[in-house]
Amino acid sequence: MADEKPTMPDADQSSEDKVTAPNHLEEKGVSTAAPGYPALEKDSGNKDIPDPDAHLSAEEKAAVDKKLIRKLDFTLIPILCVLYLLAFLDRTNIGNAKIDGLQASLHHMSTGKYNATLSIFFVSYSVFEPLTNILLKRLRPSVFIPIIMIIWGICMTFMGFVTNWSGLMAARWFLGLAEAGLFPGINYYLSCWYRREEFGIRAAIFFSAAAVSGSFGGLLAAAINKMNGLGGRPGWAWIFILEGILTVLFGFAAIWLVHDFPDDAKFLSEQDRERVIRRLKMDKQSSAEHEEFKMKYVWMAMKDYKMWLGMVIYMGCDMPLYAFSLFLPSIIKQLGYSNTKAQLLTVPPYAAAAILTITIGYIADRTKQRGLCNICVSFLGIAGFAMLLGSEKAGVKYAGTFLGALGIYPCIANTISWTANNIEGVYKRGVVLGFVIGWGNLNGIVSSNIYFNSPKYTVGHAVVMAYMIVCLLGGSIVLRTLLARENKLREAGKRDHWIEGRSDREIEALGDMRPDFIYTL
């Protein structure tokens, strides 16, 4: 936040393209009136991008743009939702397996050992997440995503054949390693296709697959449990085997169904590729372009306060997410229901969470008030866990699970969208999202070790509440306040001196440190 000239990323510079910044950006032809919508003729960053629709009227351009977005949505979003549904199903179905007899089958595995199997997933998952977006960019989505899907599907399948705690630990470790690239990778990938005010609803629809997987997982586990004893395997083993095989099949299908970045996407015509890249440029984004990786992008991310606050906020909703999804079947079973009924009663809270996640994504895109959305929604989750913590009545506790889900799931997608909106630069954004999501998931270790002493689960509910109050609610308030302050400084021309003496290319390379880049609040 210090008022100093930002460090300039390396760029070639010639004497003829130097510019000098007057006191206000408007005087040099850069518009800051509407965040993310500079006038094309005033933005020097767009002058070299061909416009295939230059001959069309404004109405015709709008129709072409609408058709393009519809094509992107129907081509990209459905398959990504299915992939994440499978990923979240595979990482959390151990909660369903637990109430179907997993612990008893593996030599009466203790609660401590069971919690360790939950924790080991998050260790490998979190350690490798910051690296995965770099691999995604280098290997291409159509190669990277199918590879990791097939690997984690195989790990999932073999979890159905483990005979002891050590085998389960090893399978969960490699499951976390393989899944590490999907969630940060897909969010980064989507941010390379859509403008900032379009990204949130798509990320919300994508993440709603996690809530749907909770509903689907409960229904599926209740049905698969009927296979108990088939082939000499218990019902919980068939949950792992069948869901693992399903993931492997979709992994192979993803080779043809997952597309690369806009400049390489085969399903687009050359004109449509130009349209996608041009509209991202108009939104002050360079994410569609090729960029060589350098360590400077890592250091740029590390020096950005938005990354650190994003990590705090994300841990405030991600730790509760895993606590909720891993232990919801056990929480409901402790209310006095049978195994099958407990599995089925997990469905409605997840369904409600999926609906609100998409709703909040839509509202946040339209209002550009992602911070306020986080703040308001977090109160639902806090109230829900307060009900779980303070009441002894089964009906009140079950209602608390609804509010808990409603307060957690929308904040996940919204926080990721908020972070991606405010970080510019291909690799910098990838690194920041990797760190934010990786740190949040590392807190899954906490989720795995706070639920004991049933049926009250006092420690678990209290820790979740603390995370949501301090990190999610408090962090969102702090970040929104700092971003609003910075926007006011930029709009008042107090950051114009950052581009004095810089070439057009150097100004563009500043990314979100450009004085005309207005943050999403």
XYZ file of C-alpha atoms in Angstrom:
521
model
C 0.000 0.000 0.000
C 3.014 2.290 0.206
C 2.947 5.163 -2.266
C 6.019 4.188 -4.220
C 6.847 3.315 -7.784
C 6.279 -0.409 -8.345
C 9.132 -2.646 -9.418
C 9.021 -3.099 -13.158
C 8.989 -6.604 -14.679
C 11.638 -7.098 -17.373
C 10.644 -5.660 -20.737
C 12.405 -4.468 -23.847
C 12.224 -0.728 -24.242
C 12.816 1.651 -27.133
C 13.162 5.414 -27.029
C 10.276 6.109 -29.384
C 7.592 4.398 -27.294
C 8.271 6.189 -24.005
C 5.298 7.882 -22.390
C 5.017 10.414 -19.633
C 2.108 10.302 -17.174
C 0.350 13.582 -16.491
C -1.436 14.125 -13.210
C -4.574 12.298 -14.345
C -4.846 9.213 -16.542
C -7.793 10.622 -18.472
C -5.501 13.333 -19.850
C -3.378 10.688 -21.541
C -6.360 8.807 -22.955
C -6.812 6.052 -20.361
C -10.302 5.703 -18.919
C -10.816 4.709 -15.293
C -14.460 5.572 -15.030
C -15.729 2.023 -15.339
C -13.679 -0.794 -13.758
C -12.687 -3.325 -16.368
C -14.192 -1.370 -19.290
C -11.689 1.085 -20.754
C -12.755 2.615 -24.038
C -11.005 0.627 -26.728
C -9.771 3.610 -28.702
C -8.266 5.090 -25.536
C -6.431 1.992 -24.377
C -3.066 1.668 -26.044
C -2.839 -1.923 -24.822
C -5.470 -2.963 -27.392
C -4.165 -1.178 -30.469
C -2.362 -4.217 -31.925
C -5.244 -6.675 -31.462
C -7.251 -7.283 -34.643
C -10.978 -6.608 -34.373
C -12.877 -9.061 -36.608
C -16.104 -7.136 -35.927
C -14.893 -3.627 -36.716
C -17.361 -3.368 -39.617
C -20.404 -4.246 -37.459
C -22.783 -1.925 -35.642
C -22.911 -1.816 -31.839
C -26.057 -3.981 -31.803
C -24.500 -6.545 -34.127
C -21.324 -6.644 -32.015
C -23.395 -7.269 -28.882
C -25.194 -10.160 -30.599
C -21.894 -11.698 -31.732
C -20.480 -11.349 -28.223
C -23.529 -12.974 -26.651
C -23.322 -15.877 -29.070
C -19.603 -16.300 -28.306
C -20.192 -16.395 -24.534
C -22.973 -18.933 -24.967
C -20.631 -21.105 -27.029
C -17.914 -20.897 -24.365
C -20.367 -21.730 -21.589
C -21.815 -24.815 -23.241
C -18.411 -26.080 -24.330
C -16.340 -25.460 -21.193
C -18.531 -25.438 -18.082
C -20.456 -28.771 -18.142
C -17.413 -31.030 -18.417
C -15.507 -29.026 -15.787
C -18.430 -29.415 -13.371
C -18.459 -33.175 -13.890
C -14.714 -33.408 -13.308
C -14.889 -31.472 -10.054
C -17.934 -33.433 -8.901
C -15.873 -36.596 -9.266
C -12.854 -35.027 -7.544
C -14.808 -33.857 -4.517
C -16.721 -37.122 -4.372
C -13.472 -39.094 -4.331
C -11.845 -37.032 -1.580
C -14.852 -36.986 0.770
C -16.486 -40.394 0.229
C -14.346 -41.727 3.077
C -16.902 -40.029 5.351
C -19.627 -42.196 3.822
C -17.380 -45.261 4.048
C -16.800 -44.612 7.745
C -20.426 -45.044 8.746
C -20.617 -48.163 6.529
C -18.019 -49.983 8.629
C -14.599 -48.871 7.333
C -13.001 -48.619 10.779
C -14.265 -51.993 11.970
C -13.083 -53.756 8.789
C -9.527 -52.427 9.071
C -8.739 -54.125 12.393
C -10.970 -51.744 14.359
C -8.977 -48.701 13.322
C -8.969 -46.082 16.086
C -10.464 -42.607 15.707
C -6.938 -41.158 15.823
C -5.797 -43.336 12.933
C -8.937 -42.537 10.959
C -8.313 -38.822 11.410
C -4.720 -39.353 10.270
C -5.979 -40.815 6.982
C -8.013 -37.656 6.489
C -5.024 -35.443 7.317
C -2.505 -37.157 5.030
C -4.613 -36.244 1.981
C -4.339 -32.538 2.754
C -0.572 -32.665 3.259
C 0.215 -33.871 -0.269
C -2.710 -31.919 -1.732
C -1.538 -28.616 -0.272
C 2.201 -29.014 -0.826
C 1.830 -29.590 -4.554
C -1.008 -27.134 -5.298
C 1.158 -23.999 -5.747
C 3.144 -25.809 -8.469
C 0.256 -27.184 -10.465
C -0.830 -24.039 -12.329
C 2.664 -23.753 -13.789
C 2.408 -27.370 -15.001
C -1.079 -26.695 -16.361
C 0.228 -23.778 -18.411
C 3.249 -25.717 -19.697
C 1.556 -29.063 -20.460
C -1.795 -27.630 -21.667
C -5.162 -28.387 -19.990
C -6.045 -31.139 -22.495
C -2.959 -33.073 -21.378
C -2.553 -32.160 -17.711
C -6.141 -32.634 -16.511
C -6.727 -36.111 -18.049
C -3.387 -37.338 -16.643
C -4.130 -36.328 -13.059
C -7.715 -37.657 -13.300
C -6.604 -41.090 -14.412
C -3.985 -41.234 -11.642
C -6.358 -40.251 -8.846
C -9.062 -42.572 -10.217
C -6.612 -45.475 -9.967
C -5.719 -44.448 -6.393
C -9.414 -44.305 -5.532
C -10.071 -47.743 -6.995
C -7.245 -49.368 -5.070
C -8.540 -47.849 -1.812
C -11.289 -50.462 -2.103
C -8.707 -53.244 -1.771
C -6.724 -52.008 1.224
C -6.596 -54.373 4.181
C -4.936 -52.227 6.830
C -4.393 -48.658 7.995
C -0.991 -48.309 6.294
C -2.459 -49.151 2.903
C -5.246 -46.622 3.387
C -2.707 -43.936 4.380
C -0.611 -44.560 1.263
C -3.665 -44.439 -1.021
C -4.879 -41.179 0.524
C -1.428 -39.587 0.145
C -1.285 -40.302 -3.578
C -4.941 -39.313 -3.989
C -4.102 -35.872 -2.591
C -1.023 -35.587 -4.798
C -2.993 -36.368 -7.961
C -5.998 -34.179 -7.126
C -3.848 -31.163 -6.228
C -3.944 -29.725 -9.735
C -7.663 -29.726 -10.454
C -9.328 -27.023 -8.340
C -6.677 -24.275 -8.629
C -6.071 -25.293 -12.228
C -9.694 -25.013 -13.307
C -10.216 -21.674 -11.552
C -7.083 -20.317 -13.212
C -8.214 -21.809 -16.523
C -11.649 -20.157 -16.319
C -10.055 -16.805 -15.491
C -8.211 -17.075 -18.815
C -11.497 -17.262 -20.727
C -13.884 -14.816 -19.065
C -13.844 -11.158 -18.114
C -13.784 -10.238 -14.467
C -17.505 -9.545 -14.140
C -18.289 -12.856 -15.923
C -15.941 -15.082 -13.969
C -17.766 -15.303 -10.638
C -20.950 -17.011 -11.814
C -18.932 -19.542 -13.826
C -16.677 -20.291 -10.855
C -19.781 -20.620 -8.681
C -21.439 -23.052 -11.089
C -18.192 -25.021 -11.263
C -17.810 -25.151 -7.485
C -21.494 -25.985 -6.955
C -20.482 -29.399 -8.254
C -18.868 -29.918 -4.827
C -22.219 -29.436 -3.122
C -23.920 -31.618 -5.727
C -21.291 -34.286 -5.091
C -22.298 -34.252 -1.423
C -25.889 -34.954 -2.383
C -24.916 -37.460 -5.048
C -22.397 -39.112 -2.719
C -25.003 -39.710 -0.029
C -27.463 -41.229 -2.490
C -24.769 -43.304 -4.175
C -23.346 -44.568 -0.886
C -26.809 -45.618 0.291
C -27.288 -47.607 -2.937
C -23.772 -49.098 -3.106
C -24.015 -50.282 0.493
C -26.526 -52.858 -0.778
C -23.562 -54.555 -2.517
C -22.102 -55.490 0.870
C -20.469 -58.904 0.612
C -20.450 -59.042 -3.194
C -17.160 -60.516 -4.390
C -16.073 -60.868 -0.802
C -15.769 -57.079 -0.435
C -17.639 -54.993 2.169
C -20.039 -52.215 1.102
C -17.580 -49.404 1.914
C -14.992 -50.974 -0.421
C -17.433 -50.921 -3.318
C -17.944 -47.174 -2.747
C -14.236 -46.643 -3.477
C -14.001 -49.178 -6.315
C -16.998 -48.050 -8.367
C -16.383 -44.328 -7.925
C -12.704 -44.831 -8.789
C -13.485 -46.704 -11.993
C -15.965 -43.985 -12.967
C -13.238 -41.349 -12.504
C -10.764 -43.269 -14.689
C -13.328 -43.524 -17.496
C -14.003 -39.792 -17.375
C -10.247 -39.176 -17.271
C -9.850 -40.836 -20.651
C -12.885 -38.962 -21.994
C -11.345 -35.675 -20.817
C -8.582 -36.065 -23.415
C -11.167 -35.039 -26.025
C -13.551 -33.015 -23.862
C -11.130 -30.600 -22.159
C -9.911 -27.738 -24.352
C -6.745 -25.666 -24.232
C -6.338 -21.910 -23.650
C -8.027 -19.391 -25.986
C -5.065 -18.892 -28.316
C -4.895 -22.666 -28.982
C -8.504 -23.817 -28.556
C -9.494 -26.014 -31.500
C -13.250 -25.625 -31.035
C -13.009 -21.907 -31.876
C -12.543 -20.381 -35.285
C -9.633 -17.996 -35.787
C -12.024 -15.047 -35.571
C -13.535 -16.324 -32.311
C -10.076 -16.762 -30.805
C -9.327 -13.142 -31.701
C -12.624 -12.082 -30.105
C -11.864 -13.884 -26.840
C -8.357 -12.438 -26.567
C -9.546 -8.960 -27.501
C -12.350 -8.870 -24.916
C -9.902 -10.017 -22.211
C -7.530 -7.231 -23.203
C -10.364 -4.736 -22.930
C -10.836 -6.013 -19.378
C -7.167 -5.253 -18.582
C -6.264 -8.943 -18.763
C -3.373 -10.627 -20.522
C -4.302 -14.144 -19.418
C -5.057 -15.426 -22.891
C -1.545 -14.827 -24.160
C 1.618 -16.890 -24.059
C 4.097 -15.742 -21.455
C 7.421 -17.220 -20.484
C 7.660 -18.326 -16.866
C 10.235 -16.550 -14.711
C 10.841 -16.683 -10.972
C 10.060 -12.969 -10.797
C 6.363 -13.825 -11.004
C 6.661 -15.872 -7.821
C 8.346 -12.964 -6.027
C 5.722 -10.547 -7.362
C 3.035 -12.777 -5.861
C 4.877 -13.119 -2.562
C 5.111 -9.327 -2.201
C 1.407 -8.757 -2.884
C -0.673 -8.251 0.269
C -3.769 -9.429 -1.637
C -2.343 -12.936 -1.796
C -1.725 -13.117 1.954
C -5.153 -11.769 2.849
C -6.677 -14.111 0.273
C -4.990 -17.010 2.065
C -6.472 -15.893 5.395
C -9.977 -15.520 3.966
C -9.837 -18.809 2.086
C -8.704 -20.778 5.143
C -11.728 -19.249 6.902
C -14.108 -21.050 4.564
C -12.038 -24.020 3.344
C -11.313 -25.533 6.762
C -15.052 -25.422 7.622
C -15.814 -26.880 4.171
C -13.811 -30.020 4.819
C -14.961 -30.313 8.419
C -18.526 -30.175 7.165
C -18.156 -32.542 4.199
C -16.019 -35.154 6.001
C -18.099 -35.344 9.166
C -21.662 -34.498 8.091
C -22.657 -38.192 7.788
C -21.291 -38.832 11.300
C -22.978 -35.705 12.717
C -26.348 -36.757 11.311
C -25.920 -40.374 12.401
C -25.322 -39.176 15.970
C -28.800 -37.621 15.877
C -30.145 -41.172 16.090
C -30.629 -42.235 12.468
C -29.670 -45.507 10.781
C -26.716 -45.683 8.372
C -28.858 -45.530 5.233
C -31.114 -42.761 6.533
C -28.087 -40.752 7.691
C -26.614 -41.032 4.175
C -29.887 -39.831 2.638
C -30.305 -36.941 5.101
C -26.964 -35.487 3.936
C -28.551 -34.714 0.553
C -30.833 -31.685 1.313
C -28.182 -29.421 2.955
C -25.869 -29.913 -0.019
C -28.659 -29.223 -2.501
C -29.515 -25.954 -0.742
C -25.822 -24.982 -0.710
C -25.508 -25.596 -4.461
C -28.433 -23.280 -5.186
C -27.115 -20.468 -2.965
C -23.586 -20.831 -4.372
C -24.828 -20.111 -7.897
C -27.122 -17.327 -6.646
C -24.282 -15.553 -4.837
C -22.053 -15.953 -7.897
C -24.703 -14.201 -10.002
C -25.244 -11.414 -7.467
C -21.508 -10.809 -6.988
C -20.945 -10.567 -10.750
C -23.742 -8.055 -11.163
C -22.913 -5.881 -8.160
C -19.101 -6.328 -8.213
C -19.334 -6.487 -4.411
C -17.651 -9.806 -3.702
C -16.414 -8.693 -0.295
C -19.909 -7.759 0.890
C -21.229 -11.097 -0.382
C -18.588 -12.917 1.682
C -19.407 -10.858 4.755
C -23.179 -11.392 4.544
C -23.032 -15.113 3.728
C -20.534 -15.836 6.516
C -23.165 -14.879 9.105
C -25.319 -17.809 7.934
C -22.504 -20.268 8.590
C -21.666 -18.742 11.961
C -25.316 -19.016 13.018
C -25.500 -22.619 11.797
C -22.516 -23.814 13.798
C -23.759 -21.868 16.817
C -26.954 -23.956 16.592
C -24.933 -27.169 16.349
C -22.821 -26.087 19.294
C -25.554 -24.807 21.574
C -28.553 -27.080 21.071
C -29.301 -30.662 22.125
C -32.390 -31.038 19.926
C -32.021 -33.147 16.778
C -34.269 -30.846 14.731
C -32.293 -27.730 15.653
C -28.985 -29.458 14.925
C -30.211 -30.639 11.529
C -31.368 -27.089 10.724
C -27.890 -25.954 11.781
C -26.337 -28.196 9.129
C -28.391 -26.343 6.501
C -27.170 -22.940 7.651
C -23.631 -24.279 7.958
C -23.663 -25.445 4.335
C -25.260 -22.183 3.162
C -22.575 -20.149 4.938
C -19.592 -22.134 3.653
C -20.055 -23.208 0.046
C -20.868 -19.826 -1.584
C -17.801 -18.229 0.065
C -15.409 -20.753 -1.498
C -16.245 -19.853 -5.087
C -16.690 -16.171 -4.271
C -13.293 -15.895 -2.564
C -11.521 -17.548 -5.482
C -13.311 -15.247 -7.934
C -12.430 -12.221 -5.806
C -8.770 -13.202 -5.749
C -8.620 -13.928 -9.481
C -10.391 -10.637 -10.307
C -7.724 -8.609 -8.530
C -4.542 -10.346 -9.733
C -3.355 -9.648 -13.278
C -0.640 -11.444 -15.208
C -0.700 -15.028 -16.486
C 1.810 -16.620 -14.132
C 1.341 -14.254 -11.208
C -2.356 -15.125 -11.063
C -1.561 -18.813 -11.325
C 0.958 -18.620 -8.480
C -1.369 -16.571 -6.261
C -4.296 -18.940 -6.790
C -2.008 -21.889 -6.079
C -0.859 -20.408 -2.775
C -4.329 -19.263 -1.706
C -5.988 -22.594 -2.462
C -3.019 -24.637 -1.235
C -2.922 -22.848 2.129
C -6.679 -23.186 2.511
C -6.506 -26.897 1.859
C -3.582 -27.334 4.235
C -6.034 -26.286 6.923
C -7.947 -29.431 6.032
C -5.506 -31.074 8.445
C -7.226 -29.083 11.191
C -10.636 -30.204 9.871
C -9.546 -33.820 10.124
C -8.576 -33.676 13.788
C -11.193 -31.612 15.617
C -14.235 -33.883 15.508
C -14.182 -36.315 18.410
C -16.175 -36.960 21.584
C -19.463 -37.596 19.807
C -22.328 -36.834 19.861
C -21.713 -33.201 20.915
C -18.558 -32.532 18.871
C -18.055 -29.384 20.959
C -14.435 -28.781 19.947
C -15.159 -29.303 16.248
C -18.075 -26.891 16.045
C -16.262 -24.271 18.149
C -13.115 -24.341 16.023
C -15.151 -24.035 12.806
C -16.985 -21.022 14.253
C -13.681 -19.385 15.225
C -12.292 -19.837 11.701
C -15.399 -18.315 10.152
C -15.514 -15.339 12.515
C -11.819 -14.416 12.532
C -10.590 -15.468 9.086
C -13.597 -15.423 6.760
C -15.575 -12.526 8.211
C -12.650 -10.520 9.621
C -10.366 -11.115 6.624
C -13.083 -10.105 4.143
C -13.702 -6.850 6.005
C -9.987 -5.982 6.066
C -9.351 -6.798 2.391
C -12.397 -4.912 1.166
C -11.378 -1.852 3.200
C -7.842 -1.843 1.770
C -9.027 -2.327 -1.822
C -11.592 0.462 -1.519
C -8.874 2.795 -0.208
C -6.551 1.919 -3.085
C -9.308 2.429 -5.674
C -9.950 5.927 -4.348
C -6.253 6.769 -4.632
C -6.113 5.526 -8.219
C -9.285 7.316 -9.273
C -7.931 10.547 -7.743
C -4.758 10.262 -9.844
C -2.517 9.564 -6.835
C -0.899 6.537 -8.556
C -0.333 8.106 -11.997
C 3.355 8.631 -11.293
C 3.834 4.847 -11.359
C 3.816 4.924 -15.184
C 5.988 8.004 -15.717
C 8.755 7.318 -18.214
C 7.482 3.833 -19.048
C 6.784 2.375 -22.473
C 3.382 0.958 -23.444
C 4.738 -2.534 -23.015
C 6.123 -1.767 -19.581
C 2.814 -0.252 -18.465
C 0.923 -3.318 -19.592
C 3.413 -5.577 -17.794
C 2.560 -3.869 -14.491
C -0.655 -5.908 -14.425
C -2.811 -5.030 -11.425
C -0.275 -2.347 -10.449
C -1.362 -0.241 -13.421
C -3.000 2.965 -12.146
C -6.023 2.340 -14.395
C -6.614 -1.178 -13.001
C -9.562 -0.755 -10.609
C -9.974 -3.490 -8.014
C -13.170 -5.486 -7.587
C -14.560 -4.875 -4.105
